[in-house]
PDB file of C-alpha atoms in Angstrom:
ATOM      1  CA  MET A   1     -20.049  19.436   1.385  1.00  0.00           C
ATOM      2  CA  ALA A   2     -19.415  15.622   1.249  1.00  0.00           C
ATOM      3  CA  THR A   3     -17.015  14.151   2.655  1.00  0.00           C
ATOM      4  CA  LEU A   4     -13.734  13.238   1.304  1.00  0.00           C
ATOM      5  CA  VAL A   5     -12.495   9.338   0.729  1.00  0.00           C
ATOM      6  CA  PHE A   6      -8.136   8.515   0.181  1.00  0.00           C
ATOM      7  CA  GLY A   7      -5.846   6.534   0.539  1.00  0.00           C
ATOM      8  CA  HIS A   8      -2.126   7.037   0.876  1.00  0.00           C
ATOM      9  CA  LYS A   9       0.321   9.172  -0.930  1.00  0.00           C
ATOM     10  CA  ASN A  10       2.144   6.590  -3.364  1.00  0.00           C
ATOM     11  CA  PRO A  11      -1.232   4.147  -3.596  1.00  0.00           C
ATOM     12  CA  ASP A  12      -0.698   0.999  -3.897  1.00  0.00           C
ATOM     13  CA  THR A  13      -4.106  -1.408  -4.816  1.00  0.00           C
ATOM     14  CA  ASP A  14      -5.727  -1.755  -1.983  1.00  0.00           C
ATOM     15  CA  SER A  15      -5.209   2.125  -1.574  1.00  0.00           C
ATOM     16  CA  ILE A  16      -7.046   2.688  -4.718  1.00  0.00           C
ATOM     17  CA  THR A  17      -9.696   0.127  -5.068  1.00  0.00           C
ATOM     18  CA  SER A  18     -10.204   0.771  -0.547  1.00  0.00           C
ATOM     19  CA  THR A  19     -10.990   4.091  -2.211  1.00  0.00           C
ATOM     20  CA  LEU A  20     -13.711   3.069  -4.233  1.00  0.00           C
ATOM     21  CA  VAL A  21     -14.964   0.209  -2.086  1.00  0.00           C
ATOM     22  CA  MET A  22     -15.526   1.985   0.332  1.00  0.00           C
ATOM     23  CA  THR A  23     -16.785   5.056  -1.772  1.00  0.00           C
ATOM     24  CA  ASP A  24     -19.529   2.555  -2.792  1.00  0.00           C
ATOM     25  CA  LEU A  25     -20.263   0.928   0.399  1.00  0.00           C
ATOM     26  CA  GLN A  26     -20.887   4.652   2.844  1.00  0.00           C
ATOM     27  CA  THR A  27     -22.783   5.314  -0.965  1.00  0.00           C
ATOM     28  CA  LYS A  28     -25.416   2.415  -0.352  1.00  0.00           C
ATOM     29  CA  LEU A  29     -25.503   3.735   3.775  1.00  0.00           C
ATOM     30  CA  GLY A  30     -26.410   7.064   2.221  1.00  0.00           C
ATOM     31  CA  HIS A  31     -23.619   9.010   2.869  1.00  0.00           C
ATOM     32  CA  ASP A  32     -22.619  11.801   0.554  1.00  0.00           C
ATOM     33  CA  VAL A  33     -18.799  10.742  -0.628  1.00  0.00           C
ATOM     34  CA  MET A  34     -16.345  11.156  -3.204  1.00  0.00           C
ATOM     35  CA  ALA A  35     -13.435   8.973  -4.409  1.00  0.00           C
ATOM     36  CA  CYS A  36     -10.091  10.485  -3.993  1.00  0.00           C
ATOM     37  CA  ARG A  37      -6.336   9.404  -4.392  1.00  0.00           C
ATOM     38  CA  LEU A  38      -3.305  11.239  -3.069  1.00  0.00           C
ATOM     39  CA  GLY A  39      -0.459   9.919  -6.420  1.00  0.00           C
ATOM     40  CA  ASP A  40      -0.846   8.486  -9.649  1.00  0.00           C
ATOM     41  CA  VAL A  41      -2.172   5.467 -10.847  1.00  0.00           C
ATOM     42  CA  ASN A  42       0.277   2.745 -10.873  1.00  0.00           C
ATOM     43  CA  LYS A  43      -0.099  -0.723 -13.488  1.00  0.00           C
ATOM     44  CA  GLU A  44      -0.844  -3.136 -11.681  1.00  0.00           C
ATOM     45  CA  THR A  45      -3.784  -0.514 -10.543  1.00  0.00           C
ATOM     46  CA  GLN A  46      -4.607   0.802 -13.732  1.00  0.00           C
ATOM     47  CA  TYR A  47      -4.324  -3.272 -15.200  1.00  0.00           C
ATOM     48  CA  ILE A  48      -7.533  -4.013 -12.667  1.00  0.00           C
ATOM     49  CA  LEU A  49      -9.041  -0.139 -13.442  1.00  0.00           C
ATOM     50  CA  ASN A  50      -9.312  -1.089 -16.881  1.00  0.00           C
ATOM     51  CA  HIS A  51     -10.616  -4.773 -16.382  1.00  0.00           C
ATOM     52  CA  PHE A  52     -14.474  -4.233 -14.235  1.00  0.00           C
ATOM     53  CA  GLN A  53     -13.916  -0.820 -16.606  1.00  0.00           C
ATOM     54  CA  ILE A  54     -14.205   2.049 -13.588  1.00  0.00           C
ATOM     55  CA  GLU A  55     -12.007   4.895 -13.416  1.00  0.00           C
ATOM     56  CA  ALA A  56      -9.994   5.533 -10.568  1.00  0.00           C
ATOM     57  CA  PRO A  57     -10.403   8.308  -8.082  1.00  0.00           C
ATOM     58  CA  LYS A  58     -10.391  11.936  -8.442  1.00  0.00           C
ATOM     59  CA  LEU A  59      -6.324  12.994  -7.744  1.00  0.00           C
ATOM     60  CA  ILE A  60      -5.885  15.680  -4.496  1.00  0.00           C
ATOM     61  CA  ASP A  61      -2.917  16.583  -2.798  1.00  0.00           C
ATOM     62  CA  ALA A  62      -4.062  18.433   0.228  1.00  0.00           C
ATOM     63  CA  VAL A  63      -7.148  18.342   2.182  1.00  0.00           C
ATOM     64  CA  THR A  64      -8.361  21.599   4.774  1.00  0.00           C
ATOM     65  CA  GLU A  65      -9.624  22.342   8.308  1.00  0.00           C
ATOM     66  CA  ASN A  66     -12.902  22.635   6.356  1.00  0.00           C
ATOM     67  CA  ASP A  67     -12.697  18.625   4.580  1.00  0.00           C
ATOM     68  CA  GLU A  68     -14.985  16.205   6.571  1.00  0.00           C
ATOM     69  CA  VAL A  69     -12.282  12.831   5.576  1.00  0.00           C
ATOM     70  CA  ILE A  70     -11.839   8.864   5.516  1.00  0.00           C
ATOM     71  CA  LEU A  71      -8.180   7.251   6.084  1.00  0.00           C
ATOM     72  CA  VAL A  72      -8.282   3.506   4.153  1.00  0.00           C
ATOM     73  CA  ASP A  73      -4.712   2.044   4.055  1.00  0.00           C
ATOM     74  CA  HIS A  74      -4.023   3.837   6.639  1.00  0.00           C
ATOM     75  CA  ASN A  75      -3.398   6.164   9.431  1.00  0.00           C
ATOM     76  CA  GLU A  76       0.054   7.566   9.548  1.00  0.00           C
ATOM     77  CA  PHE A  77      -0.306  11.491   8.830  1.00  0.00           C
ATOM     78  CA  ASN A  78       3.110  11.769   7.434  1.00  0.00           C
ATOM     79  CA  GLN A  79       1.896   9.504   4.803  1.00  0.00           C
ATOM     80  CA  SER A  80      -1.465  11.067   3.823  1.00  0.00           C
ATOM     81  CA  ALA A  81      -2.596  14.292   2.668  1.00  0.00           C
ATOM     82  CA  ASP A  82      -1.377  17.494   3.547  1.00  0.00           C
ATOM     83  CA  GLY A  83      -3.521  19.065   5.571  1.00  0.00           C
ATOM     84  CA  ILE A  84      -4.700  16.091   7.421  1.00  0.00           C
ATOM     85  CA  GLU A  85      -4.125  18.003  10.772  1.00  0.00           C
ATOM     86  CA  LYS A  86      -6.470  20.031  10.610  1.00  0.00           C
ATOM     87  CA  ALA A  87      -8.796  17.851   9.052  1.00  0.00           C
ATOM     88  CA  ARG A  88     -11.941  16.386  11.053  1.00  0.00           C
ATOM     89  CA  ILE A  89     -11.346  13.079  10.527  1.00  0.00           C
ATOM     90  CA  LYS A  90     -14.585  10.844   9.998  1.00  0.00           C
ATOM     91  CA  MET A  91     -13.126   7.495   9.915  1.00  0.00           C
ATOM     92  CA  VAL A  92     -10.070   4.558   9.686  1.00  0.00           C
ATOM     93  CA  VAL A  93     -10.278   1.180   7.954  1.00  0.00           C
ATOM     94  CA  ASP A  94      -7.536  -0.088   7.905  1.00  0.00           C
ATOM     95  CA  HIS A  95      -4.920  -3.432   8.453  1.00  0.00           C
ATOM     96  CA  HIS A  96      -1.441  -1.761   9.721  1.00  0.00           C
ATOM     97  CA  ARG A  97      -0.037   0.398  12.765  1.00  0.00           C
ATOM     98  CA  LEU A  98      -0.687   2.589  14.843  1.00  0.00           C
ATOM     99  CA  ALA A  99       1.496   5.697  14.508  1.00  0.00           C
ATOM    100  CA  ASN A 100       1.826   9.013  14.256  1.00  0.00           C
ATOM    101  CA  PHE A 101      -1.737   9.757  14.025  1.00  0.00           C
ATOM    102  CA  GLN A 102      -3.781  12.027  16.923  1.00  0.00           C
ATOM    103  CA  THR A 103      -7.476  13.501  15.973  1.00  0.00           C
ATOM    104  CA  SER A 104      -9.355  16.213  19.004  1.00  0.00           C
ATOM    105  CA  GLU A 105     -13.085  15.015  17.852  1.00  0.00           C
ATOM    106  CA  PRO A 106     -14.416  11.303  18.637  1.00  0.00           C
ATOM    107  CA  LEU A 107     -14.037   8.790  15.636  1.00  0.00           C
ATOM    108  CA  PHE A 108     -14.864   5.682  13.321  1.00  0.00           C
ATOM    109  CA  TYR A 109     -12.090   3.451  13.876  1.00  0.00           C
ATOM    110  CA  ARG A 110     -11.135   0.202  12.501  1.00  0.00           C
ATOM    111  CA  ALA A 111      -8.588  -2.098  12.222  1.00  0.00           C
ATOM    112  CA  GLU A 112      -7.420  -4.908  12.244  1.00  0.00           C
ATOM    113  CA  PRO A 113      -4.416  -7.865  12.019  1.00  0.00           C
ATOM    114  CA  VAL A 114      -5.688  -9.047   8.467  1.00  0.00           C
ATOM    115  CA  GLY A 115      -3.942  -8.966   5.359  1.00  0.00           C
ATOM    116  CA  CYS A 116      -5.946  -6.314   3.186  1.00  0.00           C
ATOM    117  CA  THR A 117      -7.614  -3.642   4.067  1.00  0.00           C
ATOM    118  CA  GLY A 118     -10.300  -5.052   1.480  1.00  0.00           C
ATOM    119  CA  THR A 119     -11.132  -7.869   3.728  1.00  0.00           C
ATOM    120  CA  ILE A 120     -11.901  -5.944   6.449  1.00  0.00           C
ATOM    121  CA  LEU A 121     -14.549  -3.691   4.230  1.00  0.00           C
ATOM    122  CA  TYR A 122     -15.855  -7.115   3.005  1.00  0.00           C
ATOM    123  CA  LYS A 123     -16.790  -7.256   6.392  1.00  0.00           C
ATOM    124  CA  MET A 124     -18.305  -4.703   6.749  1.00  0.00           C
ATOM    125  CA  TYR A 125     -20.529  -4.481   3.619  1.00  0.00           C
ATOM    126  CA  LYS A 126     -22.070  -8.675   5.243  1.00  0.00           C
ATOM    127  CA  GLU A 127     -23.026  -6.954   8.531  1.00  0.00           C
ATOM    128  CA  ASN A 128     -24.474  -3.775   7.120  1.00  0.00           C
ATOM    129  CA  GLY A 129     -26.401  -6.876   4.501  1.00  0.00           C
ATOM    130  CA  ILE A 130     -25.286  -4.508   2.056  1.00  0.00           C
ATOM    131  CA  GLU A 131     -25.184  -6.454  -1.233  1.00  0.00           C
ATOM    132  CA  ILE A 132     -22.160  -6.677  -2.497  1.00  0.00           C
ATOM    133  CA  GLU A 133     -21.662  -6.134  -6.757  1.00  0.00           C
ATOM    134  CA  PRO A 134     -19.062  -8.253  -9.190  1.00  0.00           C
ATOM    135  CA  THR A 135     -17.770  -4.847  -9.339  1.00  0.00           C
ATOM    136  CA  MET A 136     -16.535  -4.065  -5.540  1.00  0.00           C
ATOM    137  CA  ALA A 137     -15.924  -7.686  -5.641  1.00  0.00           C
ATOM    138  CA  GLY A 138     -13.222  -8.035  -7.834  1.00  0.00           C
ATOM    139  CA  LEU A 139     -12.196  -4.869  -5.977  1.00  0.00           C
ATOM    140  CA  MET A 140     -11.442  -6.333  -2.735  1.00  0.00           C
ATOM    141  CA  ALA A 141     -10.814  -9.556  -4.966  1.00  0.00           C
ATOM    142  CA  SER A 142      -7.866  -7.719  -6.285  1.00  0.00           C
ATOM    143  CA  ALA A 143      -6.730  -4.992  -3.519  1.00  0.00           C
ATOM    144  CA  ILE A 144      -5.999  -8.593  -0.910  1.00  0.00           C
ATOM    145  CA  ILE A 145      -4.286 -10.790  -4.180  1.00  0.00           C
ATOM    146  CA  SER A 146      -1.589  -7.282  -4.645  1.00  0.00           C
ATOM    147  CA  ASP A 147      -1.299  -7.516  -0.818  1.00  0.00           C
ATOM    148  CA  SER A 148      -0.894 -10.980  -0.752  1.00  0.00           C
ATOM    149  CA  LEU A 149       0.918 -11.938  -3.713  1.00  0.00           C
ATOM    150  CA  LEU A 150      -2.006 -13.977  -4.435  1.00  0.00           C
ATOM    151  CA  PHE A 151      -0.796 -16.214  -0.122  1.00  0.00           C
ATOM    152  CA  LYS A 152       1.969 -15.978  -0.390  1.00  0.00           C
ATOM    153  CA  SER A 153       2.665 -13.158   2.058  1.00  0.00           C
ATOM    154  CA  PRO A 154       2.556 -14.040   5.598  1.00  0.00           C
ATOM    155  CA  THR A 155       0.933 -11.232   5.899  1.00  0.00           C
ATOM    156  CA  CYS A 156      -2.285 -13.311   4.211  1.00  0.00           C
ATOM    157  CA  THR A 157      -4.908 -14.738   6.871  1.00  0.00           C
ATOM    158  CA  PRO A 158      -7.327 -17.698   6.081  1.00  0.00           C
ATOM    159  CA  GLU A 159      -9.533 -14.841   6.230  1.00  0.00           C
ATOM    160  CA  ASP A 160      -7.697 -12.944   3.640  1.00  0.00           C
ATOM    161  CA  GLU A 161      -8.068 -16.201   1.459  1.00  0.00           C
ATOM    162  CA  LYS A 162     -11.212 -16.760   2.224  1.00  0.00           C
ATOM    163  CA  ALA A 163     -13.281 -13.651   1.400  1.00  0.00           C
ATOM    164  CA  CYS A 164     -10.739 -13.659  -1.246  1.00  0.00           C
ATOM    165  CA  ARG A 165     -11.669 -16.392  -2.766  1.00  0.00           C
ATOM    166  CA  GLU A 166     -15.838 -15.982  -2.176  1.00  0.00           C
ATOM    167  CA  LEU A 167     -15.817 -12.224  -3.070  1.00  0.00           C
ATOM    168  CA  ALA A 168     -14.149 -13.928  -6.875  1.00  0.00           C
ATOM    169  CA  GLU A 169     -17.324 -15.772  -7.358  1.00  0.00           C
ATOM    170  CA  ILE A 170     -19.199 -13.214  -6.867  1.00  0.00           C
ATOM    171  CA  ALA A 171     -16.835 -11.593  -9.250  1.00  0.00           C
ATOM    172  CA  GLY A 172     -16.320 -14.027 -11.959  1.00  0.00           C
ATOM    173  CA  LEU A 173     -12.276 -14.521 -11.102  1.00  0.00           C
ATOM    174  CA  ASP A 174     -10.346 -17.466 -11.174  1.00  0.00           C
ATOM    175  CA  VAL A 175      -8.641 -15.804  -9.010  1.00  0.00           C
ATOM    176  CA  GLU A 176      -4.903 -17.882 -10.159  1.00  0.00           C
ATOM    177  CA  VAL A 177      -5.238 -16.877 -13.326  1.00  0.00           C
ATOM    178  CA  TYR A 178      -6.357 -13.959 -13.149  1.00  0.00           C
ATOM    179  CA  GLY A 179      -4.241 -13.419 -10.527  1.00  0.00           C
ATOM    180  CA  LEU A 180      -0.947 -13.815 -12.004  1.00  0.00           C
ATOM    181  CA  GLU A 181      -1.728 -12.628 -15.349  1.00  0.00           C
ATOM    182  CA  MET A 182      -2.937  -8.925 -12.799  1.00  0.00           C
ATOM    183  CA  LEU A 183       0.919  -8.979 -10.466  1.00  0.00           C
ATOM    184  CA  LYS A 184       2.378  -9.858 -14.084  1.00  0.00           C
ATOM    185  CA  ALA A 185       0.954  -6.358 -15.213  1.00  0.00           C
ATOM    186  CA  GLY A 186       2.494  -4.850 -12.326  1.00  0.00           C
ATOM    187  CA  THR A 187       5.680  -5.435 -13.236  1.00  0.00           C
ATOM    188  CA  ASP A 188       6.115  -4.253 -16.266  1.00  0.00           C
ATOM    189  CA  LEU A 189       8.520  -1.017 -16.030  1.00  0.00           C
ATOM    190  CA  SER A 190      10.146  -1.202 -18.305  1.00  0.00           C
ATOM    191  CA  ASP A 191       9.199   2.268 -19.340  1.00  0.00           C
ATOM    192  CA  TYR A 192       9.624   3.894 -15.608  1.00  0.00           C
ATOM    193  CA  SER A 193      12.585   6.872 -14.321  1.00  0.00           C
ATOM    194  CA  ALA A 194      13.865   5.993 -11.806  1.00  0.00           C
ATOM    195  CA  GLU A 195      12.176   8.148  -9.739  1.00  0.00           C
ATOM    196  CA  GLN A 196       8.592   6.597 -10.563  1.00  0.00           C
ATOM    197  CA  LEU A 197       9.952   3.301  -9.716  1.00  0.00           C
ATOM    198  CA  LEU A 198      11.214   4.792  -6.166  1.00  0.00           C
ATOM    199  CA  GLY A 199       8.035   5.861  -5.508  1.00  0.00           C
ATOM    200  CA  ILE A 200       5.081   3.212  -7.503  1.00  0.00           C
ATOM    201  CA  ASP A 201       4.574   1.782  -3.686  1.00  0.00           C
ATOM    202  CA  SER A 202       6.975   4.145  -0.680  1.00  0.00           C
ATOM    203  CA  LYS A 203       6.904   4.928   2.381  1.00  0.00           C
ATOM    204  CA  VAL A 204       7.632   6.862   5.743  1.00  0.00           C
ATOM    205  CA  PHE A 205       8.076   5.750   9.326  1.00  0.00           C
ATOM    206  CA  PRO A 206       9.554   7.018  12.112  1.00  0.00           C
ATOM    207  CA  MET A 207      12.094   4.842  13.679  1.00  0.00           C
ATOM    208  CA  GLY A 208      13.050   6.230  16.978  1.00  0.00           C
ATOM    209  CA  THR A 209      14.692   9.590  15.633  1.00  0.00           C
ATOM    210  CA  SER A 210      15.447   8.683  12.017  1.00  0.00           C
ATOM    211  CA  THR A 211      13.932   9.272   9.634  1.00  0.00           C
ATOM    212  CA  VAL A 212      12.880   6.272   7.194  1.00  0.00           C
ATOM    213  CA  GLU A 213      11.677   5.507   3.372  1.00  0.00           C
ATOM    214  CA  ILE A 214      11.022   2.246   2.594  1.00  0.00           C
ATOM    215  CA  ALA A 215      10.386   1.840  -1.104  1.00  0.00           C
ATOM    216  CA  GLN A 216       9.376  -1.433  -2.571  1.00  0.00           C
ATOM    217  CA  ILE A 217       9.496  -1.836  -6.880  1.00  0.00           C
ATOM    218  CA  ASN A 218       8.118  -5.755  -7.166  1.00  0.00           C
ATOM    219  CA  THR A 219       9.270  -8.187 -10.524  1.00  0.00           C
ATOM    220  CA  VAL A 220      10.045 -10.819 -11.629  1.00  0.00           C
ATOM    221  CA  SER A 221      13.832 -11.170 -12.310  1.00  0.00           C
ATOM    222  CA  ILE A 222      15.424  -8.613  -9.732  1.00  0.00           C
ATOM    223  CA  GLU A 223      18.667 -10.414 -11.911  1.00  0.00           C
ATOM    224  CA  ASP A 224      17.522  -7.371 -14.337  1.00  0.00           C
ATOM    225  CA  MET A 225      16.452  -4.586 -11.984  1.00  0.00           C
ATOM    226  CA  MET A 226      19.384  -4.695 -10.587  1.00  0.00           C
ATOM    227  CA  THR A 227      20.372  -2.993 -13.610  1.00  0.00           C
ATOM    228  CA  ARG A 228      19.462  -0.225 -12.582  1.00  0.00           C
ATOM    229  CA  LYS A 229      21.519   0.063  -9.434  1.00  0.00           C
ATOM    230  CA  ALA A 230      23.149   3.147 -10.151  1.00  0.00           C
ATOM    231  CA  GLU A 231      20.275   4.616 -11.543  1.00  0.00           C
ATOM    232  CA  LEU A 232      18.372   4.313  -8.836  1.00  0.00           C
ATOM    233  CA  GLU A 233      21.050   5.493  -5.909  1.00  0.00           C
ATOM    234  CA  GLU A 234      21.734   8.384  -7.467  1.00  0.00           C
ATOM    235  CA  GLN A 235      17.656   9.016  -7.307  1.00  0.00           C
ATOM    236  CA  MET A 236      17.433   8.243  -3.845  1.00  0.00           C
ATOM    237  CA  LYS A 237      20.920  10.158  -3.141  1.00  0.00           C
ATOM    238  CA  ALA A 238      18.433  12.891  -3.777  1.00  0.00           C
ATOM    239  CA  ILE A 239      15.115  12.315  -2.197  1.00  0.00           C
ATOM    240  CA  ILE A 240      17.196  11.632   1.223  1.00  0.00           C
ATOM    241  CA  ALA A 241      18.811  15.416   0.434  1.00  0.00           C
ATOM    242  CA  GLN A 242      15.260  16.676  -0.608  1.00  0.00           C
ATOM    243  CA  LYS A 243      13.641  15.371   3.169  1.00  0.00           C
ATOM    244  CA  GLY A 244      16.351  15.034   5.116  1.00  0.00           C
ATOM    245  CA  LEU A 245      15.783  11.365   5.619  1.00  0.00           C
ATOM    246  CA  ASN A 246      18.418   9.709   7.478  1.00  0.00           C
ATOM    247  CA  LEU A 247      17.689   5.753   5.701  1.00  0.00           C
ATOM    248  CA  PHE A 248      16.326   5.083   2.159  1.00  0.00           C
ATOM    249  CA  VAL A 249      15.662   1.465   2.031  1.00  0.00           C
ATOM    250  CA  ALA A 250      14.300   0.090  -2.014  1.00  0.00           C
ATOM    251  CA  VAL A 251      12.925  -2.986  -2.167  1.00  0.00           C
ATOM    252  CA  ILE A 252      13.236  -4.922  -4.973  1.00  0.00           C
ATOM    253  CA  THR A 253      10.631  -7.854  -4.502  1.00  0.00           C
ATOM    254  CA  ASP A 254      10.403 -10.761  -6.413  1.00  0.00           C
ATOM    255  CA  ILE A 255       7.127 -12.075  -6.418  1.00  0.00           C
ATOM    256  CA  LEU A 256       7.578 -15.604  -7.977  1.00  0.00           C
ATOM    257  CA  ASN A 257      10.319 -16.625  -5.919  1.00  0.00           C
ATOM    258  CA  SER A 258       9.291 -14.583  -2.938  1.00  0.00           C
ATOM    259  CA  ASN A 259      12.944 -12.973  -1.794  1.00  0.00           C
ATOM    260  CA  SER A 260      14.053  -8.949  -1.663  1.00  0.00           C
ATOM    261  CA  GLN A 261      16.689  -7.419  -2.475  1.00  0.00           C
ATOM    262  CA  VAL A 262      17.889  -4.368  -1.030  1.00  0.00           C
ATOM    263  CA  ILE A 263      19.454  -1.569  -1.562  1.00  0.00           C
ATOM    264  CA  THR A 264      19.675   1.068   1.258  1.00  0.00           C
ATOM    265  CA  LEU A 265      21.676   4.472   1.030  1.00  0.00           C
ATOM    266  CA  GLY A 266      22.237   7.253   4.203  1.00  0.00           C
ATOM    267  CA  ASP A 267      23.624   7.353   7.413  1.00  0.00           C
ATOM    268  CA  ARG A 268      21.424   4.584   8.799  1.00  0.00           C
ATOM    269  CA  THR A 269      22.580   2.063   6.873  1.00  0.00           C
ATOM    270  CA  ASP A 270      23.738   0.335  10.458  1.00  0.00           C
ATOM    271  CA  ILE A 271      19.122  -0.397  11.050  1.00  0.00           C
ATOM    272  CA  VAL A 272      19.131  -2.758   7.953  1.00  0.00           C
ATOM    273  CA  GLU A 273      22.925  -4.752   9.040  1.00  0.00           C
ATOM    274  CA  LYS A 274      21.624  -5.518  12.526  1.00  0.00           C
ATOM    275  CA  ALA A 275      17.408  -5.591  11.910  1.00  0.00           C
ATOM    276  CA  PHE A 276      18.143  -8.488   9.411  1.00  0.00           C
ATOM    277  CA  ASN A 277      21.691 -10.552  10.879  1.00  0.00           C
ATOM    278  CA  VAL A 278      22.819  -8.945   7.275  1.00  0.00           C
ATOM    279  CA  GLU A 279      26.350  -7.063   5.619  1.00  0.00           C
ATOM    280  CA  LEU A 280      25.799  -4.345   3.187  1.00  0.00           C
ATOM    281  CA  VAL A 281      28.269  -4.728   0.516  1.00  0.00           C
ATOM    282  CA  ASP A 282      27.733  -2.349  -2.147  1.00  0.00           C
ATOM    283  CA  ASN A 283      24.817  -0.699  -0.671  1.00  0.00           C
ATOM    284  CA  THR A 284      23.181  -4.204  -0.844  1.00  0.00           C
ATOM    285  CA  ALA A 285      21.912  -7.381   0.470  1.00  0.00           C
ATOM    286  CA  LEU A 286      19.907 -10.394   0.091  1.00  0.00           C
ATOM    287  CA  LEU A 287      16.865 -10.791   2.370  1.00  0.00           C
ATOM    288  CA  ALA A 288      16.169 -14.231   1.270  1.00  0.00           C
ATOM    289  CA  GLY A 289      12.274 -15.619   2.098  1.00  0.00           C
ATOM    290  CA  VAL A 290      11.064 -11.330   2.733  1.00  0.00           C
ATOM    291  CA  VAL A 291       8.595 -10.011   1.042  1.00  0.00           C
ATOM    292  CA  SER A 292       5.820  -8.056   2.405  1.00  0.00           C
ATOM    293  CA  ARG A 293       7.385  -4.425   4.040  1.00  0.00           C
ATOM    294  CA  LYS A 294       4.347  -4.019   7.263  1.00  0.00           C
ATOM    295  CA  LYS A 295       5.815  -7.731   9.621  1.00  0.00           C
ATOM    296  CA  GLN A 296       9.052  -8.260   7.483  1.00  0.00           C
ATOM    297  CA  ILE A 297      10.615  -5.768   7.515  1.00  0.00           C
ATOM    298  CA  VAL A 298       9.206  -2.020   8.969  1.00  0.00           C
ATOM    299  CA  PRO A 299       9.016  -3.909  13.087  1.00  0.00           C
ATOM    300  CA  PHE A 300      12.270  -5.374  13.046  1.00  0.00           C
ATOM    301  CA  MET A 301      14.421  -2.423  11.501  1.00  0.00           C
ATOM    302  CA  ASP A 302      11.980   0.049  14.130  1.00  0.00           C
ATOM    303  CA  ARG A 303      12.904  -1.814  17.029  1.00  0.00           C
ATOM    304  CA  ASN A 304      17.327  -1.889  15.787  1.00  0.00           C
ATOM    305  CA  ALA A 305      16.446   1.801  14.871  1.00  0.00           C
TER     306      ALA A 305
END
């Protein structure tokens, strides 16, 4: 039986491309693996898949105790496939904090403080002496561009940018031109419902005794997105009730000007006010210079939960 490779629920570009890249790497190392995904492909990622003429991984929603799996771009069980606690986790390659994770058997675990899983996978190709084909190089470069917002995010390290430019050369990409078009493709959300908007890139985090969901929506106009505030709030209330959340934070991020507007609902909105030293007005606040959920949002909220 093939080992299943997948990223987190509500997959973003790094999650999908890292799945495809890890599958390629493991196949070339002689292992039987299959690329999977735990949700729909967003518009940015679909732009990338179309550009490189590659199909999305197979959609699954659960694993069993009979499954052997490789996790990329995540480790937290509440972000993974249903049943993950029963599966045999063979390997994890990630760039996030370690939380809510345990296994019954030893495994290969690699996590590095870089901006993108694609950067780590690039190093793994080189370490194993495996030639990187242009398509795989393009997928990794795209993931780095996405996670770093074209090198603007504080999560971006010199290692990420160096890897991205080397990969782009292999793939024949102009980083700035391709990167901007790719990011813009992901912000065309006019035909998305409120449910779809909040599901583009959403993760649940345990924070103290609270359960918090943080959804991030990238845009080129916060003002346009805020015209749908009432609609988003109604959907947020429904999700809070459905999942028993203490807090839901929708982060609307301007990828051009590097600011975010948050819409916050739940019985622990004080976490947001304390974390960012802001006063919520009509459930919202502007977070100047904040673009990274991983580095600028989650750690500060976690410390104030």
